[in-house]
PDB file of C-alpha atoms in Angstrom:
ATOM      1  CA  MET A1309     -18.803  30.129  -5.106  1.00  0.00           C
ATOM      2  CA  LYS A1310     -15.809  28.015  -6.115  1.00  0.00           C
ATOM      3  CA  ALA A1311     -16.137  25.969  -2.924  1.00  0.00           C
ATOM      4  CA  VAL A1312     -19.803  25.259  -3.696  1.00  0.00           C
ATOM      5  CA  PHE A1313     -18.906  24.172  -7.233  1.00  0.00           C
ATOM      6  CA  ASN A1314     -16.094  21.930  -5.953  1.00  0.00           C
ATOM      7  CA  ASN A1315     -18.432  20.292  -3.439  1.00  0.00           C
ATOM      8  CA  PHE A1316     -21.017  19.743  -6.173  1.00  0.00           C
ATOM      9  CA  MET A1317     -18.384  18.118  -8.375  1.00  0.00           C
ATOM     10  CA  GLY A1318     -17.346  16.004  -5.394  1.00  0.00           C
ATOM     11  CA  VAL A1319     -20.893  14.667  -5.010  1.00  0.00           C
ATOM     12  CA  ILE A1320     -21.026  13.860  -8.734  1.00  0.00           C
ATOM     13  CA  ALA A1321     -17.632  12.131  -8.553  1.00  0.00           C
ATOM     14  CA  MET A1322     -18.681  10.004  -5.569  1.00  0.00           C
ATOM     15  CA  LEU A1323     -21.930   8.969  -7.271  1.00  0.00           C
ATOM     16  CA  LEU A1324     -20.074   8.001 -10.440  1.00  0.00           C
ATOM     17  CA  LEU A1325     -17.559   6.030  -8.367  1.00  0.00           C
ATOM     18  CA  VAL A1326     -20.390   4.085  -6.716  1.00  0.00           C
ATOM     19  CA  VAL A1327     -22.004   3.312 -10.096  1.00  0.00           C
ATOM     20  CA  HIS A1328     -18.636   2.330 -11.572  1.00  0.00           C
ATOM     21  CA  THR A1329     -17.908   0.039  -8.609  1.00  0.00           C
ATOM     22  CA  LEU A1330     -21.358  -1.595  -8.778  1.00  0.00           C
ATOM     23  CA  ILE A1331     -20.872  -2.414 -12.463  1.00  0.00           C
ATOM     24  CA  ILE A1332     -17.415  -3.821 -11.799  1.00  0.00           C
ATOM     25  CA  GLY A1333     -18.927  -5.774  -8.897  1.00  0.00           C
ATOM     26  CA  ILE A1334     -20.787  -8.026 -11.354  1.00  0.00           C
ATOM     27  CA  PHE A1335     -17.462  -9.229 -12.718  1.00  0.00           C
ATOM     28  CA  VAL A1336     -15.899  -9.410  -9.246  1.00  0.00           C
ATOM     29  CA  PHE A1337     -18.585 -11.761  -7.918  1.00  0.00           C
ATOM     30  CA  THR A1338     -18.371 -13.860 -11.078  1.00  0.00           C
ATOM     31  CA  CYS A1339     -14.655 -14.319 -10.396  1.00  0.00           C
ATOM     32  CA  VAL A1340     -15.327 -15.048  -6.718  1.00  0.00           C
ATOM     33  CA  PHE A1341     -17.833 -17.764  -7.689  1.00  0.00           C
ATOM     34  CA  TRP A1342     -15.392 -19.508 -10.006  1.00  0.00           C
ATOM     35  CA  ARG A1343     -12.620 -19.166  -7.443  1.00  0.00           C
ATOM     36  CA  LEU A1344     -14.772 -21.066  -4.948  1.00  0.00           C
ATOM     37  CA  VAL A1345     -15.733 -23.933  -7.274  1.00  0.00           C
ATOM     38  CA  LEU A1346     -12.651 -24.498  -9.437  1.00  0.00           C
ATOM     39  CA  SER A1347      -9.555 -26.479  -8.559  1.00  0.00           C
ATOM     40  CA  GLU A1348      -6.433 -24.668  -7.406  1.00  0.00           C
ATOM     41  CA  ARG A1349      -4.728 -25.264 -10.763  1.00  0.00           C
ATOM     42  CA  LEU A1350      -7.601 -23.644 -12.678  1.00  0.00           C
ATOM     43  CA  ARG A1351      -7.856 -20.829 -10.140  1.00  0.00           C
ATOM     44  CA  VAL A1352      -4.226 -19.943 -10.741  1.00  0.00           C
ATOM     45  CA  LYS A1353      -4.498 -20.321 -14.512  1.00  0.00           C
ATOM     46  CA  LEU A1354      -7.895 -18.700 -15.164  1.00  0.00           C
ATOM     47  CA  VAL A1355      -9.428 -16.913 -12.191  1.00  0.00           C
ATOM     48  CA  ASN A1356      -6.371 -15.054 -10.890  1.00  0.00           C
ATOM     49  CA  PRO A1357      -5.610 -13.328 -14.236  1.00  0.00           C
ATOM     50  CA  ALA A1358      -9.321 -12.542 -14.647  1.00  0.00           C
ATOM     51  CA  ILE A1359      -9.688 -10.831 -11.260  1.00  0.00           C
ATOM     52  CA  ILE A1360      -6.452  -8.897 -11.839  1.00  0.00           C
ATOM     53  CA  GLY A1361      -7.885  -7.745 -15.164  1.00  0.00           C
ATOM     54  CA  VAL A1362     -11.115  -6.631 -13.484  1.00  0.00           C
ATOM     55  CA  ALA A1363      -9.132  -4.722 -10.849  1.00  0.00           C
ATOM     56  CA  ASN A1364      -7.071  -3.019 -13.560  1.00  0.00           C
ATOM     57  CA  VAL A1365     -10.240  -1.869 -15.340  1.00  0.00           C
ATOM     58  CA  TRP A1366     -11.661  -0.467 -12.091  1.00  0.00           C
ATOM     59  CA  LEU A1367      -8.407   1.318 -11.324  1.00  0.00           C
ATOM     60  CA  GLY A1368      -7.885   2.458 -14.898  1.00  0.00           C
ATOM     61  CA  VAL A1369     -11.119   4.449 -14.931  1.00  0.00           C
ATOM     62  CA  ILE A1370     -10.317   6.098 -11.582  1.00  0.00           C
ATOM     63  CA  LEU A1371      -6.765   6.960 -12.661  1.00  0.00           C
ATOM     64  CA  TRP A1372      -8.049   8.409 -15.956  1.00  0.00           C
ATOM     65  CA  TRP A1373     -10.398  10.616 -13.924  1.00  0.00           C
ATOM     66  CA  MET A1374      -7.545  11.710 -11.648  1.00  0.00           C
ATOM     67  CA  ARG A1375      -5.308  12.595 -14.604  1.00  0.00           C
ATOM     68  CA  ASN A1376      -7.829  14.222 -16.930  1.00  0.00           C
ATOM     69  CA  VAL A1377     -10.601  15.625 -14.739  1.00  0.00           C
ATOM     70  CA  GLN A1378      -8.895  16.423 -11.447  1.00  0.00           C
ATOM     71  CA  ARG A1379      -5.677  17.514 -13.167  1.00  0.00           C
ATOM     72  CA  ILE A1380      -3.542  16.921 -10.102  1.00  0.00           C
ATOM     73  CA  GLU A1381      -0.078  18.439 -10.461  1.00  0.00           C
ATOM     74  CA  TRP A1382       2.292  15.473 -10.317  1.00  0.00           C
ATOM     75  CA  ASP A1383       5.961  15.966  -9.454  1.00  0.00           C
ATOM     76  CA  ILE A1384       7.523  12.529  -9.949  1.00  0.00           C
ATOM     77  CA  GLU A1385      11.119  11.338  -9.942  1.00  0.00           C
ATOM     78  CA  ASN A1386      11.740   7.609 -10.356  1.00  0.00           C
ATOM     79  CA  GLU A1387      15.212   6.065 -10.242  1.00  0.00           C
ATOM     80  CA  VAL A1388      14.011   2.434 -10.420  1.00  0.00           C
ATOM     81  CA  GLU A1389      13.891   0.228 -13.512  1.00  0.00           C
ATOM     82  CA  LEU A1390      10.377  -1.236 -13.544  1.00  0.00           C
ATOM     83  CA  SER A1391       9.055  -4.455 -15.097  1.00  0.00           C
ATOM     84  CA  LEU A1392       5.826  -6.474 -15.052  1.00  0.00           C
ATOM     85  CA  ASP A1393       7.828  -9.699 -14.759  1.00  0.00           C
ATOM     86  CA  GLN A1394       9.606  -9.009 -11.456  1.00  0.00           C
ATOM     87  CA  TRP A1395       8.859  -9.038  -7.725  1.00  0.00           C
ATOM     88  CA  TYR A1396       8.962  -5.730  -5.833  1.00  0.00           C
ATOM     89  CA  MET A1397       8.770  -4.634  -2.224  1.00  0.00           C
ATOM     90  CA  VAL A1398       7.345  -1.097  -2.116  1.00  0.00           C
ATOM     91  CA  VAL A1399       7.686   0.845   1.143  1.00  0.00           C
ATOM     92  CA  SER A1400       6.173   4.269   1.665  1.00  0.00           C
ATOM     93  CA  ASN A1401       5.199   6.857   4.227  1.00  0.00           C
ATOM     94  CA  HIS A1402       1.453   7.077   4.855  1.00  0.00           C
ATOM     95  CA  GLN A1403      -0.664  10.187   5.387  1.00  0.00           C
ATOM     96  CA  SER A1404      -3.943   9.709   3.525  1.00  0.00           C
ATOM     97  CA  TRP A1405      -6.161   7.298   1.598  1.00  0.00           C
ATOM     98  CA  VAL A1406      -4.999   9.253  -1.447  1.00  0.00           C
ATOM     99  CA  ASP A1407      -1.539   7.677  -0.969  1.00  0.00           C
ATOM    100  CA  ILE A1408      -2.921   4.424  -2.393  1.00  0.00           C
ATOM    101  CA  PHE A1409      -4.107   6.045  -5.615  1.00  0.00           C
ATOM    102  CA  ALA A1410      -0.865   8.023  -5.858  1.00  0.00           C
ATOM    103  CA  LEU A1411       1.086   4.752  -5.754  1.00  0.00           C
ATOM    104  CA  PHE A1412      -1.164   3.212  -8.388  1.00  0.00           C
ATOM    105  CA  HIS A1413      -0.702   6.327 -10.531  1.00  0.00           C
ATOM    106  CA  VAL A1414       3.074   5.858 -10.723  1.00  0.00           C
ATOM    107  CA  THR A1415       3.110   2.045 -10.994  1.00  0.00           C
ATOM    108  CA  GLN A1416       0.008   1.007 -12.964  1.00  0.00           C
ATOM    109  CA  GLY A1417       1.012  -1.062 -15.985  1.00  0.00           C
ATOM    110  CA  LYS A1418       4.706  -0.851 -15.056  1.00  0.00           C
ATOM    111  CA  ILE A1419       4.982  -3.434 -12.274  1.00  0.00           C
ATOM    112  CA  PRO A1420       2.621  -6.208 -11.075  1.00  0.00           C
ATOM    113  CA  LEU A1421      -0.572  -4.923  -9.479  1.00  0.00           C
ATOM    114  CA  LEU A1422       0.147  -3.558  -6.007  1.00  0.00           C
ATOM    115  CA  LYS A1423      -0.945  -5.699  -3.086  1.00  0.00           C
ATOM    116  CA  PHE A1424      -1.466  -4.118   0.317  1.00  0.00           C
ATOM    117  CA  PHE A1425      -1.740  -5.438   3.847  1.00  0.00           C
ATOM    118  CA  ILE A1426      -5.425  -4.805   4.622  1.00  0.00           C
ATOM    119  CA  LYS A1427      -7.133  -4.403   7.990  1.00  0.00           C
ATOM    120  CA  LYS A1428      -9.375  -7.436   8.513  1.00  0.00           C
ATOM    121  CA  GLU A1429     -12.422  -5.224   9.112  1.00  0.00           C
ATOM    122  CA  LEU A1430     -12.185  -3.936   5.519  1.00  0.00           C
ATOM    123  CA  ALA A1431     -12.888  -7.431   4.167  1.00  0.00           C
ATOM    124  CA  LYS A1432     -16.562  -6.624   4.828  1.00  0.00           C
ATOM    125  CA  VAL A1433     -16.586  -3.653   2.425  1.00  0.00           C
ATOM    126  CA  PRO A1434     -18.987  -4.647  -0.386  1.00  0.00           C
ATOM    127  CA  ILE A1435     -17.366  -5.605  -3.701  1.00  0.00           C
ATOM    128  CA  VAL A1436     -13.934  -4.153  -2.882  1.00  0.00           C
ATOM    129  CA  GLY A1437     -13.461  -6.458   0.116  1.00  0.00           C
ATOM    130  CA  GLN A1438     -14.393  -9.511  -1.944  1.00  0.00           C
ATOM    131  CA  ALA A1439     -12.016  -8.415  -4.709  1.00  0.00           C
ATOM    132  CA  TRP A1440      -9.181  -8.093  -2.179  1.00  0.00           C
ATOM    133  CA  TRP A1441      -9.939 -11.598  -0.903  1.00  0.00           C
ATOM    134  CA  ALA A1442     -10.017 -13.042  -4.431  1.00  0.00           C
ATOM    135  CA  MET A1443      -6.627 -11.461  -5.181  1.00  0.00           C
ATOM    136  CA  ASP A1444      -5.079 -12.922  -2.003  1.00  0.00           C
ATOM    137  CA  TYR A1445      -4.491  -9.581  -0.303  1.00  0.00           C
ATOM    138  CA  PRO A1446      -3.302 -10.405   3.237  1.00  0.00           C
ATOM    139  CA  PHE A1447      -5.788  -9.347   5.933  1.00  0.00           C
ATOM    140  CA  MET A1448      -4.320  -8.197   9.239  1.00  0.00           C
ATOM    141  CA  GLN A1449      -6.049  -8.468  12.621  1.00  0.00           C
ATOM    142  CA  ARG A1450      -4.962  -5.570  14.825  1.00  0.00           C
ATOM    143  CA  HIS A1451      -5.345  -6.773  18.412  1.00  0.00           C
ATOM    144  CA  SER A1452      -5.417  -4.284  21.273  1.00  0.00           C
ATOM    145  CA  ARG A1453      -2.854  -4.495  24.068  1.00  0.00           C
ATOM    146  CA  ALA A1454      -5.630  -5.438  26.477  1.00  0.00           C
ATOM    147  CA  PHE A1455      -6.672  -8.338  24.232  1.00  0.00           C
ATOM    148  CA  LEU A1456      -3.086  -9.542  23.852  1.00  0.00           C
ATOM    149  CA  ALA A1457      -2.599  -9.423  27.611  1.00  0.00           C
ATOM    150  CA  LYS A1458      -5.414 -11.985  27.925  1.00  0.00           C
ATOM    151  CA  HIS A1459      -4.480 -13.930  24.784  1.00  0.00           C
ATOM    152  CA  PRO A1460      -0.682 -13.765  24.369  1.00  0.00           C
ATOM    153  CA  GLU A1461      -0.829 -16.687  21.929  1.00  0.00           C
ATOM    154  CA  LYS A1462      -2.406 -14.288  19.392  1.00  0.00           C
ATOM    155  CA  ALA A1463       0.565 -11.886  19.418  1.00  0.00           C
ATOM    156  CA  ASN A1464       2.087 -13.262  16.215  1.00  0.00           C
ATOM    157  CA  ASP A1465      -1.129 -13.741  14.211  1.00  0.00           C
ATOM    158  CA  ASP A1466      -0.337 -10.920  11.778  1.00  0.00           C
ATOM    159  CA  LEU A1467       3.204 -12.149  11.230  1.00  0.00           C
ATOM    160  CA  ILE A1468       1.936 -15.652  10.487  1.00  0.00           C
ATOM    161  CA  ALA A1469      -0.640 -14.222   8.055  1.00  0.00           C
ATOM    162  CA  THR A1470       2.140 -12.261   6.369  1.00  0.00           C
ATOM    163  CA  ARG A1471       4.248 -15.387   5.984  1.00  0.00           C
ATOM    164  CA  LYS A1472       1.344 -17.385   4.494  1.00  0.00           C
ATOM    165  CA  ALA A1473       0.474 -14.593   2.053  1.00  0.00           C
ATOM    166  CA  CYS A1474       4.068 -14.296   0.916  1.00  0.00           C
ATOM    167  CA  GLU A1475       4.219 -18.037   0.275  1.00  0.00           C
ATOM    168  CA  LYS A1476       1.346 -17.587  -2.204  1.00  0.00           C
ATOM    169  CA  PHE A1477       3.070 -14.608  -3.807  1.00  0.00           C
ATOM    170  CA  SER A1478       6.219 -16.642  -4.465  1.00  0.00           C
ATOM    171  CA  HIS A1479       4.694 -18.300  -7.547  1.00  0.00           C
ATOM    172  CA  THR A1480       3.678 -15.189  -9.516  1.00  0.00           C
ATOM    173  CA  PRO A1481       5.433 -11.808  -9.925  1.00  0.00           C
ATOM    174  CA  THR A1482       3.995  -9.565  -7.227  1.00  0.00           C
ATOM    175  CA  SER A1483       4.384  -6.048  -5.855  1.00  0.00           C
ATOM    176  CA  ILE A1484       3.923  -5.933  -2.080  1.00  0.00           C
ATOM    177  CA  VAL A1485       3.239  -2.521  -0.546  1.00  0.00           C
ATOM    178  CA  ASN A1486       4.085  -1.914   3.085  1.00  0.00           C
ATOM    179  CA  PHE A1487       3.203   1.333   4.842  1.00  0.00           C
ATOM    180  CA  LEU A1488       5.761   0.762   7.568  1.00  0.00           C
ATOM    181  CA  GLU A1489       4.169   3.222   9.987  1.00  0.00           C
ATOM    182  CA  GLY A1490       1.131   0.934  10.158  1.00  0.00           C
ATOM    183  CA  THR A1491      -1.294   3.853  10.232  1.00  0.00           C
ATOM    184  CA  ARG A1492      -1.737   7.307   8.729  1.00  0.00           C
ATOM    185  CA  PHE A1493       0.553   9.995  10.092  1.00  0.00           C
ATOM    186  CA  SER A1494      -0.872  12.697  12.337  1.00  0.00           C
ATOM    187  CA  PRO A1495       0.793  15.081  14.818  1.00  0.00           C
ATOM    188  CA  ASP A1496      -1.201  13.490  17.668  1.00  0.00           C
ATOM    189  CA  LYS A1497       0.048   9.992  16.837  1.00  0.00           C
ATOM    190  CA  GLN A1498       3.558  11.355  16.445  1.00  0.00           C
ATOM    191  CA  ALA A1499       3.410  12.918  19.916  1.00  0.00           C
ATOM    192  CA  ARG A1500       1.982   9.766  21.536  1.00  0.00           C
ATOM    193  CA  GLN A1501       4.747   7.667  20.001  1.00  0.00           C
ATOM    194  CA  LYS A1502       7.448  10.187  20.905  1.00  0.00           C
ATOM    195  CA  SER A1503       8.651   9.609  17.365  1.00  0.00           C
ATOM    196  CA  PRO A1504      12.282  10.614  16.747  1.00  0.00           C
ATOM    197  CA  TYR A1505      11.303  11.748  13.236  1.00  0.00           C
ATOM    198  CA  LYS A1506       9.866  15.124  12.313  1.00  0.00           C
ATOM    199  CA  HIS A1507       7.537  13.978   9.530  1.00  0.00           C
ATOM    200  CA  LEU A1508       7.104  10.259  10.213  1.00  0.00           C
ATOM    201  CA  LEU A1509       5.867   7.766  12.765  1.00  0.00           C
ATOM    202  CA  ARG A1510       8.092   4.953  13.959  1.00  0.00           C
ATOM    203  CA  PRO A1511       8.381   2.143  11.366  1.00  0.00           C
ATOM    204  CA  LYS A1512       7.009  -1.268  12.305  1.00  0.00           C
ATOM    205  CA  ALA A1513       9.508  -3.929  11.373  1.00  0.00           C
ATOM    206  CA  GLY A1514       7.741  -7.273  11.846  1.00  0.00           C
ATOM    207  CA  GLY A1515       5.636  -7.463   8.683  1.00  0.00           C
ATOM    208  CA  ILE A1516       8.337  -6.366   6.279  1.00  0.00           C
ATOM    209  CA  ALA A1517      10.876  -8.604   8.021  1.00  0.00           C
ATOM    210  CA  PHE A1518       8.752 -11.687   7.372  1.00  0.00           C
ATOM    211  CA  ALA A1519       8.062 -10.591   3.791  1.00  0.00           C
ATOM    212  CA  ILE A1520      11.799 -10.267   3.155  1.00  0.00           C
ATOM    213  CA  GLN A1521      12.480 -13.631   4.796  1.00  0.00           C
ATOM    214  CA  ALA A1522       9.836 -15.283   2.596  1.00  0.00           C
ATOM    215  CA  LEU A1523      10.474 -13.507  -0.711  1.00  0.00           C
ATOM    216  CA  GLY A1524      13.718 -11.586  -0.322  1.00  0.00           C
ATOM    217  CA  ALA A1525      15.613 -13.678  -2.859  1.00  0.00           C
ATOM    218  CA  ARG A1526      12.917 -12.977  -5.459  1.00  0.00           C
ATOM    219  CA  PHE A1527      12.673  -9.207  -5.013  1.00  0.00           C
ATOM    220  CA  SER A1528      14.414  -7.472  -7.910  1.00  0.00           C
ATOM    221  CA  SER A1529      14.136  -4.232  -5.977  1.00  0.00           C
ATOM    222  CA  MET A1530      12.917  -2.675  -2.794  1.00  0.00           C
ATOM    223  CA  ILE A1531      11.338   0.580  -3.933  1.00  0.00           C
ATOM    224  CA  ASP A1532      11.595   3.263  -1.271  1.00  0.00           C
ATOM    225  CA  THR A1533       8.748   5.669  -2.063  1.00  0.00           C
ATOM    226  CA  THR A1534       8.188   9.073  -0.501  1.00  0.00           C
ATOM    227  CA  ILE A1535       4.898  10.968  -0.949  1.00  0.00           C
ATOM    228  CA  VAL A1536       4.579  14.655  -0.074  1.00  0.00           C
ATOM    229  CA  TYR A1537       1.518  16.872  -0.548  1.00  0.00           C
ATOM    230  CA  GLN A1538       1.905  20.577  -1.265  1.00  0.00           C
ATOM    231  CA  ASN A1539      -1.043  21.303   1.020  1.00  0.00           C
ATOM    232  CA  GLN A1540      -2.300  19.343   4.011  1.00  0.00           C
ATOM    233  CA  PRO A1541      -2.692  15.600   3.335  1.00  0.00           C
ATOM    234  CA  PRO A1542      -5.982  15.368   1.418  1.00  0.00           C
ATOM    235  CA  SER A1543      -8.949  13.273   2.444  1.00  0.00           C
ATOM    236  CA  PHE A1544     -10.799  11.133  -0.086  1.00  0.00           C
ATOM    237  CA  TRP A1545     -13.439  13.878  -0.166  1.00  0.00           C
ATOM    238  CA  ASP A1546     -10.740  16.414  -1.056  1.00  0.00           C
ATOM    239  CA  LEU A1547      -9.732  14.136  -3.928  1.00  0.00           C
ATOM    240  CA  ALA A1548     -13.325  13.931  -5.151  1.00  0.00           C
ATOM    241  CA  CYS A1549     -13.653  17.725  -4.982  1.00  0.00           C
ATOM    242  CA  GLY A1550     -10.389  18.423  -6.798  1.00  0.00           C
ATOM    243  CA  ARG A1551      -8.571  19.905  -3.809  1.00  0.00           C
ATOM    244  CA  VAL A1552      -5.390  17.829  -3.852  1.00  0.00           C
ATOM    245  CA  GLY A1553      -2.925  20.299  -5.402  1.00  0.00           C
ATOM    246  CA  ARG A1554       0.643  19.230  -6.109  1.00  0.00           C
ATOM    247  CA  VAL A1555       1.802  15.735  -5.196  1.00  0.00           C
ATOM    248  CA  SER A1556       5.542  15.017  -5.086  1.00  0.00           C
ATOM    249  CA  ILE A1557       6.631  11.377  -5.356  1.00  0.00           C
ATOM    250  CA  ARG A1558      10.197  10.106  -5.157  1.00  0.00           C
ATOM    251  CA  MET A1559      11.082   6.469  -5.900  1.00  0.00           C
ATOM    252  CA  ARG A1560      14.528   4.975  -5.387  1.00  0.00           C
ATOM    253  CA  HIS A1561      16.048   1.513  -5.306  1.00  0.00           C
ATOM    254  CA  VAL A1562      17.268   0.241  -1.940  1.00  0.00           C
ATOM    255  CA  GLU A1563      19.412  -2.879  -1.772  1.00  0.00           C
ATOM    256  CA  ILE A1564      18.139  -5.455   0.726  1.00  0.00           C
ATOM    257  CA  PRO A1565      21.182  -6.784   2.628  1.00  0.00           C
ATOM    258  CA  ALA A1566      21.634 -10.494   1.939  1.00  0.00           C
ATOM    259  CA  ALA A1567      21.866 -11.215   5.672  1.00  0.00           C
ATOM    260  CA  PHE A1568      18.230 -10.169   6.154  1.00  0.00           C
ATOM    261  CA  ILE A1569      16.941 -12.773   3.690  1.00  0.00           C
ATOM    262  CA  SER A1570      18.144 -15.594   5.930  1.00  0.00           C
ATOM    263  CA  MET A1571      17.638 -13.867   9.292  1.00  0.00           C
ATOM    264  CA  ASP A1572      15.466 -15.191  12.112  1.00  0.00           C
ATOM    265  CA  TYR A1573      13.646 -11.985  13.024  1.00  0.00           C
ATOM    266  CA  LEU A1574      11.269 -13.570  15.500  1.00  0.00           C
ATOM    267  CA  ASP A1575      13.718 -15.480  17.692  1.00  0.00           C
ATOM    268  CA  ASN A1576      17.173 -13.956  17.122  1.00  0.00           C
ATOM    269  CA  ARG A1577      17.672 -10.714  19.052  1.00  0.00           C
ATOM    270  CA  ASP A1578      20.771  -9.725  17.092  1.00  0.00           C
ATOM    271  CA  ASP A1579      18.940 -10.172  13.780  1.00  0.00           C
ATOM    272  CA  LYS A1580      16.006  -8.131  15.061  1.00  0.00           C
ATOM    273  CA  LYS A1581      18.255  -5.332  16.334  1.00  0.00           C
ATOM    274  CA  ALA A1582      20.236  -5.156  13.073  1.00  0.00           C
ATOM    275  CA  PHE A1583      17.077  -5.073  10.963  1.00  0.00           C
ATOM    276  CA  GLN A1584      15.437  -2.369  13.087  1.00  0.00           C
ATOM    277  CA  LEU A1585      18.606  -0.260  12.876  1.00  0.00           C
ATOM    278  CA  TRP A1586      18.581  -0.622   9.081  1.00  0.00           C
ATOM    279  CA  LEU A1587      14.959   0.570   8.957  1.00  0.00           C
ATOM    280  CA  HIS A1588      15.823   3.465  11.263  1.00  0.00           C
ATOM    281  CA  GLN A1589      18.530   4.630   8.842  1.00  0.00           C
ATOM    282  CA  LEU A1590      16.082   4.300   5.952  1.00  0.00           C
ATOM    283  CA  TRP A1591      13.529   6.369   7.861  1.00  0.00           C
ATOM    284  CA  LEU A1592      16.061   9.069   8.738  1.00  0.00           C
ATOM    285  CA  ALA A1593      16.831   9.503   5.033  1.00  0.00           C
ATOM    286  CA  LYS A1594      13.118   9.614   4.209  1.00  0.00           C
ATOM    287  CA  ASP A1595      12.466  12.180   6.941  1.00  0.00           C
ATOM    288  CA  ALA A1596      15.179  14.434   5.497  1.00  0.00           C
ATOM    289  CA  GLN A1597      13.765  14.027   1.996  1.00  0.00           C
ATOM    290  CA  ILE A1598      10.271  14.978   3.160  1.00  0.00           C
ATOM    291  CA  ALA A1599      11.666  18.077   4.881  1.00  0.00           C
ATOM    292  CA  GLU A1600      13.478  19.070   1.680  1.00  0.00           C
ATOM    293  CA  LEU A1601      10.368  18.608  -0.483  1.00  0.00           C
ATOM    294  CA  LYS A1602       8.170  20.516   1.952  1.00  0.00           C
ATOM    295  CA  SER A1603      10.616  23.425   1.963  1.00  0.00           C
ATOM    296  CA  ARG A1604      10.183  23.994  -1.764  1.00  0.00           C
ATOM    297  CA  PRO A1605       8.039  27.001  -2.714  1.00  0.00           C
ATOM    298  CA  SER A1606       4.553  26.405  -4.079  1.00  0.00           C
ATOM    299  CA  ALA A1607       4.159  26.688  -7.813  1.00  0.00           C
TER     300      ALA A1607
END
């Protein structure tokens, strides 16, 4: 009976989310219109703050629902001093769509609105895709190996897009989120990669390397974030139905070595090797932390 009730509440939650998003969409498309017709100076001064405000309203309602209706059990430890006036690089493991809302839960109103690297296909999602475009979220084109074999000149497209996006971010305090694994963790993906980590996929270094090269001197902190679910990683449907359980989040400051800010990741093999080794050490520590959190008894 409880499962039936949870599923019913999930349907209600999804319907309310659609209605909420459609209402917000009116303001999103208004901002998109003015972004297209106004000069760059007015876009920066008027449209950018407006679309950020619209996004915060959309998120605020969802986060209120998560905190007061879903009553997720949050286990949060944050060692980082946060500010709305600084630049942050946020790195995290990735298991579920719920990770995104978990990150917003711990950062909303404390640091600049999180900006993610988005798959290009998601730009077509109604309302949300247009909002991402208006807020200058970088869109990534994931080419297959077969495609790259025929078009090797496209191999660095994502890195170039990252560099261009970071150049825009250099003018306004920004929080850049990078799920270094590049995809959601699963045992099958872990096996295919022959990952050396027990709870993680191999980190992808290119995107974060370019972000650090472009903005490293501005970052007040690199926030190493670890997310662990008490149960199996929840789907978005699990979130809607109230089946998330306890979520443990750990946030710590990691110093970005000064040498990486001026490195040439693309063309210098020594720089690339040193940076990848640094990420490997970061991932080993994260893997151990995940194991420790998973070993804790359920409440």
